[in-house]
Amino acid sequence: MGKLDKVFQTLQDLEKHKSYRAFPDPLVALPITILYLCLLLSIPLHRVTMLIWMGLYPIIACACAGQTYGKVFLKSLIILPLCIFIGIFNPLYQHSVVATIGSFNITQGWISLISICIRGVFALQSVIILIESNGFISICRTMRRFGIPSFITDQLQFVYRYIMVILKETITMRNARMARGYGRKKYPLKMWSAFVGQLFLRSIDRSERISKAMSARGFKGEMIDYHTYISNMQHKLSFSNILYLLTWGTVLPLLRFTDLSSIFFR
Amino acid sequence: MSHHYIKFTNVSYTYPDGYKALKDIDLYIAHGERVALLGNNGAGKSTLLLHCNGLLKATSGEVNIGGIPVTKKTISDIRRSVGMVFQDPDDQLFMPTVEEDVAFGPINMNLPPKEVEERVFMALEKTGTTHLRTKSPLNLSGGQQRRVAIATVLAMNPSVLVMDEPTSNLDFGARRELINLLKTFSHTQIIATHDLGLVNELCNRVIVMNEGKIVADGERDTILADLNVLQILHIE
Ligand SMILES: Nc1ncnc2c1ncn2[C@@H]1O[C@H](COP(=O)(O)OP(=O)(O)OP(=O)(O)O)[C@@H](O)[C@H]1O
Ligand SMILES: [Mg+2]
């Protein structure tokens, strides 16, 4: 299996087995994730210890959702290059020393850089946990129920499907190219541009056919979730979900607004 | 229910790039008939089928389904009564799971939730796909995909079934099962196909297209014995 196939599979797995209620319910998981992101991103740059306390959330949430933290952690490292790109100039400009370890001076700049990286990694982890346990489509539907207009949430769903379509076409074309390439690895730029152009046309073509299939079945512009529909639009939260919501709803602000380090390590 | 006929009067269609894909098509298919649409690649079969539920609009002429002309106003009624199974199941199945895909049509029809559930159940039962309910359509075999595609259409309870090459890419077993399944339906059916075995088993009437025109239309055995037709279809 090539890299492309793996990406395709991963994206597709996001939707597998998601037709039954996940724990925590998206109705709970979405607001908690948003709360977490807001609190996490509002921590001042120099409060690294506070940031580290916020790391409790992804670890515990992972366990609750039945995911392996190690895997989520590895996936979240993707964001590091971006964080470093954002924070790389901090060590060069902020020279004031905040601490010394042995003969090594830790400047404010380094603290900022580290703080940006930690924050990026944690933020991405919380989003990964949210999407992996509920599925992208179901998150979109939950957003809809929170009153986000359907033209936005439907667009998001279509973007997801469109990405799947493009990937599938790319895989088909890559297979065709490899089948006739006799092991050739390098292609001139001109061929790549032809390849991309072709891919574009094919994706449009396929999207057009899919949208035909959708209108053939009476699609009038709004995606409605089957399970919500047949359960009569009633969606009762179980006790464990409410408990989850209340617990994180209090613990997260506590982590953010109290200085736990000074309580525990006095 | 004797009014579920399909009628094309003088239908021509020109693709946006200027290609004339249908030329003066006249056609009448009566209620409950099962008709095969034959023709070489590019003859215009798929183009013709897309006119049956208004996915393509005739450049000139009229398409009429059971007394209702296909126009912008009538299109949602037409789409309820004409179920279309596409040539490529990849195009037809776009929801995350099989059951959601099957429910897509009935939900868009605003049926009450209870009925949506019953329709999904019925369509999955009829096509023998109940066990695939929670799988992703992308992960099914070609034969399974084809069955699910048919289920998505059956769930809408159509009176006319339009199918584009339903047996292409199927192995012998899957093809056999599909033909048996189609035999059990009492719908008016139009089947575009290259599968003569299927035609022999299912369809008493055959329509042959060539370069956008209907060149033969009649009883199966007569048409398939016609030397002109055999030559056009390159059958020895
Ligand atoms: N979107 C399009 N734009 C322009 N021309 C098209 C388009 N789709 C099809 N055609 C042309 O219209 C003609 C009829 O195509 P159609 O798909 O109806 O053939 P078909 O009989 O279904 O063939 P096949 O057996 O290969 O499925 C072909 O010559 C094709 O090139
Ligand atoms: Mg065709």
PDB file of C-alpha atoms in Angstrom, chain A residues 8-9 12-13 15-20 137 141 161 164 168 206 209-220 222-227 229-232, chain B residues 50 53 55-56 76 79 84 86 88 90-92 94-97 99-101 103-105 107-108 110-113 116-117 120 133-134 136 138-139 152 156:
ATOM      1  CA  PHE A   8      -7.315   7.533   1.905  1.00  0.00           C
ATOM      2  CA  GLN A   9      -7.862   4.675   4.321  1.00  0.00           C
ATOM      3  CA  GLN A  12     -12.241   6.860   5.334  1.00  0.00           C
ATOM      4  CA  ASP A  13     -11.826   5.101   8.665  1.00  0.00           C
ATOM      5  CA  GLU A  15     -16.381   7.536   9.090  1.00  0.00           C
ATOM      6  CA  LYS A  16     -16.382   3.811   9.726  1.00  0.00           C
ATOM      7  CA  HIS A  17     -18.550   2.460  12.540  1.00  0.00           C
ATOM      8  CA  LYS A  18     -19.591   5.965  13.370  1.00  0.00           C
ATOM      9  CA  SER A  19     -23.247   5.326  12.787  1.00  0.00           C
ATOM     10  CA  TYR A  20     -23.794   4.471  16.446  1.00  0.00           C
ATOM     11  CA  ILE A 137     -19.553  14.160   9.236  1.00  0.00           C
ATOM     12  CA  ARG A 141     -24.065  17.645  11.991  1.00  0.00           C
ATOM     13  CA  ARG A 161     -16.344  14.139   0.357  1.00  0.00           C
ATOM     14  CA  MET A 164     -12.147  11.693  -0.811  1.00  0.00           C
ATOM     15  CA  LYS A 168      -9.568   8.202  -5.091  1.00  0.00           C
ATOM     16  CA  ARG A 206     -16.910  12.728 -10.879  1.00  0.00           C
ATOM     17  CA  ARG A 209     -21.893  12.607 -11.506  1.00  0.00           C
ATOM     18  CA  ILE A 210     -22.204  12.321  -7.738  1.00  0.00           C
ATOM     19  CA  SER A 211     -24.296  15.445  -7.591  1.00  0.00           C
ATOM     20  CA  LYS A 212     -26.487  13.955 -10.341  1.00  0.00           C
ATOM     21  CA  ALA A 213     -26.929  10.846  -8.216  1.00  0.00           C
ATOM     22  CA  MET A 214     -27.853  13.024  -5.250  1.00  0.00           C
ATOM     23  CA  SER A 215     -30.501  14.963  -7.126  1.00  0.00           C
ATOM     24  CA  ALA A 216     -31.818  11.714  -8.599  1.00  0.00           C
ATOM     25  CA  ARG A 217     -32.715  10.805  -5.048  1.00  0.00           C
ATOM     26  CA  GLY A 218     -34.460  14.043  -4.316  1.00  0.00           C
ATOM     27  CA  PHE A 219     -31.640  16.005  -2.655  1.00  0.00           C
ATOM     28  CA  LYS A 220     -32.792  19.574  -2.136  1.00  0.00           C
ATOM     29  CA  GLU A 222     -29.814  19.936   3.144  1.00  0.00           C
ATOM     30  CA  MET A 223     -28.113  16.852   4.512  1.00  0.00           C
ATOM     31  CA  ILE A 224     -30.157  15.272   7.256  1.00  0.00           C
ATOM     32  CA  ASP A 225     -28.711  12.674   9.580  1.00  0.00           C
ATOM     33  CA  TYR A 226     -30.513   9.323   9.403  1.00  0.00           C
ATOM     34  CA  HIS A 227     -30.149   8.398  13.050  1.00  0.00           C
ATOM     35  CA  TYR A 229     -34.168  11.643  11.852  1.00  0.00           C
ATOM     36  CA  ILE A 230     -35.564   8.262  12.830  1.00  0.00           C
ATOM     37  CA  SER A 231     -35.141   8.900  16.529  1.00  0.00           C
ATOM     38  CA  ASN A 232     -37.642  11.703  15.973  1.00  0.00           C
TER      39      ASN A 232
ATOM     40  CA  LEU B  50     -30.540  10.452 -17.843  1.00  0.00           C
ATOM     41  CA  ASN B  53     -35.801  11.617 -14.521  1.00  0.00           C
ATOM     42  CA  LEU B  55     -31.089  14.850 -14.919  1.00  0.00           C
ATOM     43  CA  LEU B  56     -30.575  15.968 -18.487  1.00  0.00           C
ATOM     44  CA  SER B  76     -39.435  16.186  -7.706  1.00  0.00           C
ATOM     45  CA  ARG B  79     -37.758  11.601  -9.263  1.00  0.00           C
ATOM     46  CA  MET B  84     -32.103   5.416 -11.388  1.00  0.00           C
ATOM     47  CA  PHE B  86     -26.079   4.519 -12.282  1.00  0.00           C
ATOM     48  CA  ASP B  88     -20.757   3.298 -11.711  1.00  0.00           C
ATOM     49  CA  ASP B  90     -19.014   4.723  -6.905  1.00  0.00           C
ATOM     50  CA  ASP B  91     -21.087   7.658  -8.118  1.00  0.00           C
ATOM     51  CA  GLN B  92     -24.284   6.442  -6.577  1.00  0.00           C
ATOM     52  CA  PHE B  94     -21.841   8.764  -1.238  1.00  0.00           C
ATOM     53  CA  MET B  95     -22.904   8.455   2.387  1.00  0.00           C
ATOM     54  CA  PRO B  96     -20.639   7.199   5.197  1.00  0.00           C
ATOM     55  CA  THR B  97     -22.586   3.974   5.748  1.00  0.00           C
ATOM     56  CA  GLU B  99     -27.940   2.318   5.760  1.00  0.00           C
ATOM     57  CA  GLU B 100     -27.516   6.082   5.667  1.00  0.00           C
ATOM     58  CA  ASP B 101     -27.143   5.848   1.927  1.00  0.00           C
ATOM     59  CA  ALA B 103     -32.143   6.301   3.897  1.00  0.00           C
ATOM     60  CA  PHE B 104     -30.973   9.320   1.882  1.00  0.00           C
ATOM     61  CA  GLY B 105     -33.824   9.208  -0.655  1.00  0.00           C
ATOM     62  CA  ILE B 107     -35.488  11.336   4.074  1.00  0.00           C
ATOM     63  CA  ASN B 108     -35.367  13.778   1.181  1.00  0.00           C
ATOM     64  CA  ASN B 110     -39.868  13.955   3.940  1.00  0.00           C
ATOM     65  CA  LEU B 111     -41.412  10.624   4.891  1.00  0.00           C
ATOM     66  CA  PRO B 112     -42.255  10.157   8.559  1.00  0.00           C
ATOM     67  CA  PRO B 113     -39.317   8.677  10.535  1.00  0.00           C
ATOM     68  CA  VAL B 116     -38.073   5.817   6.596  1.00  0.00           C
ATOM     69  CA  GLU B 117     -36.908   3.095   8.944  1.00  0.00           C
ATOM     70  CA  VAL B 120     -34.571   1.084   4.741  1.00  0.00           C
ATOM     71  CA  ARG B 133     -25.832  -2.049   7.037  1.00  0.00           C
ATOM     72  CA  THR B 134     -23.107  -0.325   8.999  1.00  0.00           C
ATOM     73  CA  SER B 136     -18.868   2.009   4.354  1.00  0.00           C
ATOM     74  CA  LEU B 138     -16.441   2.348  -0.360  1.00  0.00           C
ATOM     75  CA  ASN B 139     -15.308  -0.907   1.230  1.00  0.00           C
ATOM     76  CA  THR B 152     -30.991   2.982  -2.341  1.00  0.00           C
ATOM     77  CA  MET B 156     -37.858   5.331  -2.658  1.00  0.00           C
TER      78      MET B 156
END
